[in-house]
mmCIF file of C-alpha atoms and ligand atoms in Angstrom:
data_model
loop_
_atom_site.group_PDB
_atom_site.id
_atom_site.type_symbol
_atom_site.label_atom_id
_atom_site.label_comp_id
_atom_site.label_asym_id
_atom_site.label_seq_id
_atom_site.Cartn_x
_atom_site.Cartn_y
_atom_site.Cartn_z
ATOM 1 C CA MET A 27 -55.825 -156.080 -112.761
ATOM 2 C CA ASN A 28 -54.129 -157.061 -115.972
ATOM 3 C CA ALA A 29 -50.706 -158.853 -115.727
ATOM 4 C CA PRO A 30 -47.681 -156.927 -115.771
ATOM 5 C CA SER A 31 -46.297 -156.466 -119.736
ATOM 6 C CA ALA A 32 -43.800 -158.792 -120.886
ATOM 7 C CA VAL A 33 -42.724 -156.069 -123.688
ATOM 8 C CA THR A 34 -39.178 -154.309 -123.596
ATOM 9 C CA PHE A 35 -38.854 -152.970 -126.743
ATOM 10 C CA PRO A 36 -40.955 -149.498 -128.329
ATOM 11 C CA TYR A 37 -43.661 -150.301 -130.710
ATOM 12 C CA VAL A 38 -42.451 -149.874 -134.337
ATOM 13 C CA ILE A 39 -45.037 -147.053 -136.278
ATOM 14 C CA ASN A 40 -45.460 -146.859 -139.885
ATOM 15 C CA PRO A 41 -44.347 -143.682 -141.490
ATOM 16 C CA ALA A 42 -46.962 -144.000 -143.623
ATOM 17 C CA THR A 43 -50.023 -143.815 -141.482
ATOM 18 C CA GLY A 44 -49.147 -140.517 -141.450
ATOM 19 C CA ILE A 45 -49.309 -139.800 -137.974
ATOM 20 C CA LEU A 46 -48.117 -136.279 -136.499
ATOM 21 C CA PRO A 47 -45.463 -135.551 -134.768
ATOM 22 C CA GLU A 48 -46.482 -135.604 -130.969
ATOM 23 C CA ILE A 49 -45.321 -132.778 -128.627
ATOM 24 C CA ALA A 50 -43.602 -132.395 -125.079
ATOM 25 C CA GLU A 51 -42.489 -129.094 -124.045
ATOM 26 C CA LEU A 52 -41.555 -127.283 -120.803
ATOM 27 C CA ALA A 53 -45.077 -125.243 -120.693
ATOM 28 C CA VAL A 54 -43.442 -122.312 -118.664
ATOM 29 C CA PRO A 55 -40.495 -121.194 -121.191
ATOM 30 C CA THR A 56 -36.618 -120.718 -119.927
ATOM 31 C CA ASP A 57 -36.621 -118.060 -122.379
ATOM 32 C CA ASP A 58 -38.754 -115.388 -122.446
ATOM 33 C CA ARG A 59 -38.645 -114.922 -125.540
ATOM 34 C CA VAL A 60 -40.859 -117.119 -126.146
ATOM 35 C CA TRP A 61 -44.060 -115.508 -124.352
ATOM 36 C CA VAL A 62 -45.913 -113.545 -127.106
ATOM 37 C CA PRO A 63 -47.194 -109.990 -126.093
ATOM 38 C CA GLN A 64 -51.009 -110.002 -126.637
ATOM 39 C CA ALA A 65 -52.230 -106.249 -124.134
ATOM 40 C CA PRO A 66 -50.008 -104.078 -121.950
ATOM 41 C CA ASN A 67 -48.803 -107.112 -119.352
ATOM 42 C CA VAL A 68 -50.561 -109.914 -121.072
ATOM 43 C CA TRP A 69 -48.685 -112.460 -122.744
ATOM 44 C CA PHE A 70 -49.518 -115.901 -124.025
ATOM 45 C CA ARG A 71 -47.368 -119.018 -125.010
ATOM 46 C CA PRO A 72 -48.340 -121.673 -127.368
ATOM 47 C CA LEU A 73 -48.215 -124.897 -126.690
ATOM 48 C CA LEU A 74 -50.772 -126.717 -129.465
ATOM 49 C CA LEU A 75 -52.084 -124.494 -132.350
ATOM 50 C CA ASN A 76 -54.363 -126.910 -133.992
ATOM 51 C CA LYS A 77 -55.485 -126.084 -137.100
ATOM 52 C CA THR A 78 -57.857 -129.109 -138.231
ATOM 53 C CA ALA A 79 -60.245 -128.947 -135.085
ATOM 54 C CA GLY A 80 -59.551 -125.278 -134.635
ATOM 55 C CA TYR A 81 -58.467 -125.406 -131.043
ATOM 56 C CA TRP A 82 -55.343 -124.406 -128.994
ATOM 57 C CA PHE A 83 -53.577 -124.514 -126.076
ATOM 58 C CA ASN A 84 -51.683 -121.620 -124.304
ATOM 59 C CA LEU A 85 -50.249 -120.139 -121.022
ATOM 60 C CA LEU A 86 -52.028 -116.976 -120.432
ATOM 61 C CA LYS A 87 -49.401 -114.237 -118.274
ATOM 62 C CA VAL A 88 -50.786 -111.629 -116.846
ATOM 63 C CA THR A 89 -48.537 -109.103 -114.136
ATOM 64 C CA ARG A 90 -51.106 -106.786 -113.897
ATOM 65 C CA SER A 91 -54.731 -106.439 -111.533
ATOM 66 C CA GLY A 92 -58.362 -105.903 -112.362
ATOM 67 C CA VAL A 93 -60.488 -105.864 -115.379
ATOM 68 C CA LEU A 94 -58.598 -108.079 -118.320
ATOM 69 C CA SER A 95 -61.717 -108.649 -120.807
ATOM 70 C CA ARG A 96 -65.131 -109.512 -121.437
ATOM 71 C CA HIS A 97 -65.800 -112.157 -123.837
ATOM 72 C CA ARG A 98 -67.899 -114.842 -125.584
ATOM 73 C CA HIS A 99 -67.307 -118.284 -126.279
ATOM 74 C CA PRO A 100 -68.844 -119.937 -128.521
ATOM 75 C CA GLY A 101 -66.944 -123.339 -128.046
ATOM 76 C CA PRO A 102 -65.383 -124.673 -124.894
ATOM 77 C CA VAL A 103 -63.070 -123.953 -123.057
ATOM 78 C CA HIS A 104 -60.469 -125.697 -120.428
ATOM 79 C CA GLY A 105 -58.264 -124.251 -117.700
ATOM 80 C CA PHE A 106 -55.824 -125.004 -115.348
ATOM 81 C CA VAL A 107 -54.246 -122.503 -113.018
ATOM 82 C CA ILE A 108 -50.440 -122.410 -112.001
ATOM 83 C CA LYS A 109 -49.710 -119.244 -110.337
ATOM 84 C CA GLY A 110 -51.803 -116.623 -108.787
ATOM 85 C CA SER A 111 -55.565 -116.010 -108.544
ATOM 86 C CA TRP A 112 -58.481 -114.478 -110.761
ATOM 87 C CA HIS A 113 -62.407 -114.946 -111.459
ATOM 88 C CA TYR A 114 -64.919 -113.808 -113.250
ATOM 89 C CA LEU A 115 -67.527 -110.940 -112.603
ATOM 90 C CA GLU A 116 -70.189 -113.470 -113.564
ATOM 91 C CA HIS A 117 -69.870 -115.988 -111.339
ATOM 92 C CA PRO A 118 -69.032 -116.433 -107.480
ATOM 93 C CA TRP A 119 -65.795 -118.910 -107.713
ATOM 94 C CA VAL A 120 -62.142 -118.113 -107.519
ATOM 95 C CA ALA A 121 -59.697 -119.723 -109.609
ATOM 96 C CA ASP A 122 -56.277 -119.775 -107.899
ATOM 97 C CA ALA A 123 -53.447 -121.825 -108.066
ATOM 98 C CA GLY A 124 -54.375 -125.768 -108.919
ATOM 99 C CA LYS A 125 -57.863 -125.303 -109.889
ATOM 100 C CA PHE A 126 -59.256 -126.681 -112.716
ATOM 101 C CA VAL A 127 -62.102 -124.515 -114.868
ATOM 102 C CA PHE A 128 -64.643 -125.286 -117.590
ATOM 103 C CA GLU A 129 -66.216 -122.668 -119.415
ATOM 104 C CA PRO A 130 -69.048 -124.312 -120.999
ATOM 105 C CA PRO A 131 -69.657 -122.961 -124.864
ATOM 106 C CA GLY A 132 -72.377 -119.865 -125.154
ATOM 107 C CA GLU A 133 -70.501 -118.534 -121.753
ATOM 108 C CA VAL A 134 -69.837 -114.605 -121.742
ATOM 109 C CA HIS A 135 -67.555 -114.013 -118.839
ATOM 110 C CA THR A 136 -65.574 -110.822 -117.836
ATOM 111 C CA LEU A 137 -62.002 -111.944 -116.543
ATOM 112 C CA VAL A 138 -60.478 -110.276 -113.407
ATOM 113 C CA VAL A 139 -57.465 -110.963 -112.054
ATOM 114 C CA ASP A 140 -57.270 -110.244 -108.726
ATOM 115 C CA ASP A 141 -55.111 -107.553 -106.493
ATOM 116 C CA THR A 142 -53.437 -110.231 -104.451
ATOM 117 C CA THR A 143 -51.803 -111.081 -107.590
ATOM 118 C CA ASP A 144 -48.751 -110.017 -108.951
ATOM 119 C CA GLU A 145 -48.719 -112.558 -111.626
ATOM 120 C CA MET A 146 -50.749 -114.919 -112.921
ATOM 121 C CA ILE A 147 -50.282 -117.999 -115.501
ATOM 122 C CA THR A 148 -52.874 -120.511 -116.062
ATOM 123 C CA LEU A 149 -53.203 -122.730 -119.188
ATOM 124 C CA PHE A 150 -55.877 -122.607 -121.581
ATOM 125 C CA ASN A 151 -57.592 -124.811 -124.209
ATOM 126 C CA VAL A 152 -59.736 -122.539 -126.062
ATOM 127 C CA THR A 153 -61.671 -124.542 -128.870
ATOM 128 C CA GLY A 154 -63.327 -122.109 -131.713
ATOM 129 C CA SER A 155 -62.610 -118.791 -131.108
ATOM 130 C CA MET A 156 -62.687 -115.783 -128.315
ATOM 131 C CA ILE A 157 -64.939 -112.606 -129.262
ATOM 132 C CA TYR A 158 -64.188 -109.814 -127.150
ATOM 133 C CA MET A 159 -66.724 -107.271 -126.054
ATOM 134 C CA ASP A 160 -67.621 -103.988 -124.619
ATOM 135 C CA GLN A 161 -69.697 -103.449 -121.887
ATOM 136 C CA ASN A 162 -72.442 -102.520 -124.478
ATOM 137 C CA ASP A 163 -72.120 -106.221 -125.882
ATOM 138 C CA HIS A 164 -70.975 -104.669 -129.300
ATOM 139 C CA GLN A 165 -68.331 -106.956 -130.939
ATOM 140 C CA ILE A 166 -64.379 -105.102 -130.539
ATOM 141 C CA GLY A 167 -62.820 -108.282 -131.179
ATOM 142 C CA TYR A 168 -61.875 -111.820 -131.752
ATOM 143 C CA GLU A 169 -59.345 -114.486 -131.772
ATOM 144 C CA ASP A 170 -58.985 -117.885 -133.249
ATOM 145 C CA VAL A 171 -56.098 -120.271 -133.751
ATOM 146 C CA PHE A 172 -55.066 -118.316 -137.133
ATOM 147 C CA THR A 173 -54.946 -115.139 -135.318
ATOM 148 C CA LYS A 174 -52.477 -116.927 -132.756
ATOM 149 C CA ILE A 175 -50.269 -118.265 -135.301
ATOM 150 C CA ASP A 176 -50.296 -114.912 -136.893
ATOM 151 C CA MET A 177 -49.377 -113.092 -133.597
ATOM 152 C CA CYS A 178 -46.782 -116.215 -132.736
ATOM 153 C CA ARG A 179 -44.914 -115.970 -136.829
ATOM 154 C CA ALA A 180 -45.072 -111.813 -136.053
ATOM 155 C CA HIS A 181 -43.583 -111.612 -132.445
ATOM 156 C CA TYR A 182 -40.960 -114.501 -133.215
ATOM 157 C CA GLU A 183 -39.400 -113.144 -136.584
ATOM 158 C CA LYS A 184 -39.253 -109.504 -134.436
ATOM 159 C CA VAL A 185 -37.343 -111.212 -130.923
ATOM 160 C CA GLY A 186 -34.619 -113.298 -133.394
ATOM 161 C CA LEU A 187 -36.259 -116.715 -133.035
ATOM 162 C CA GLY A 188 -37.700 -116.534 -136.893
ATOM 163 C CA ALA A 189 -41.563 -116.652 -137.672
ATOM 164 C CA GLN A 190 -41.214 -120.838 -138.254
ATOM 165 C CA TYR A 191 -40.839 -121.229 -134.719
ATOM 166 C CA VAL A 192 -44.281 -121.271 -134.334
ATOM 167 C CA ASP A 193 -44.504 -123.977 -136.459
ATOM 168 C CA GLN A 194 -43.492 -126.618 -133.607
ATOM 169 C CA PHE A 195 -46.978 -125.830 -131.707
ATOM 170 C CA ILE A 196 -48.703 -125.611 -134.955
ATOM 171 C CA ARG A 197 -50.665 -129.221 -136.027
HETATM 172 FE FE1 LIG B 11 -63.152 -117.560 -121.079
#
């Protein structure tokens, strides 16, 4: 085991390094306007929108049960369920509160919010894109970090927070 550190003062970061500012944010917001509507009874709350590496972290909130979407993940997805319960039609496991989820690149699956759930909230980290598909496997839409930023700007402008409100989450 390492000896206890005797350091009692903060390290001074040289601003010339260009290191980007950190984020420490209450994940579930107290102001409901921070939730960006995505579909009827579906919202997302941005936490980190990384334009350089092409990924994002957001909370997904759903207040209805049933099929939400069928989608393909070209890149990996990591999730942590905060509230409620959901599953994929393609897999036997259930994602309920407290569970960690990994969705490997290449997965195609159909998200269903369980009918025991009034409100589902899950933290998702999505790399690359989400490609939405119909049941004939045709692409019907996609999302990436740039569509996410666009949706945030439009919504925050509309609700009075200002389009630039999203900038604090962009790196
Ligand atoms: Fe997925």
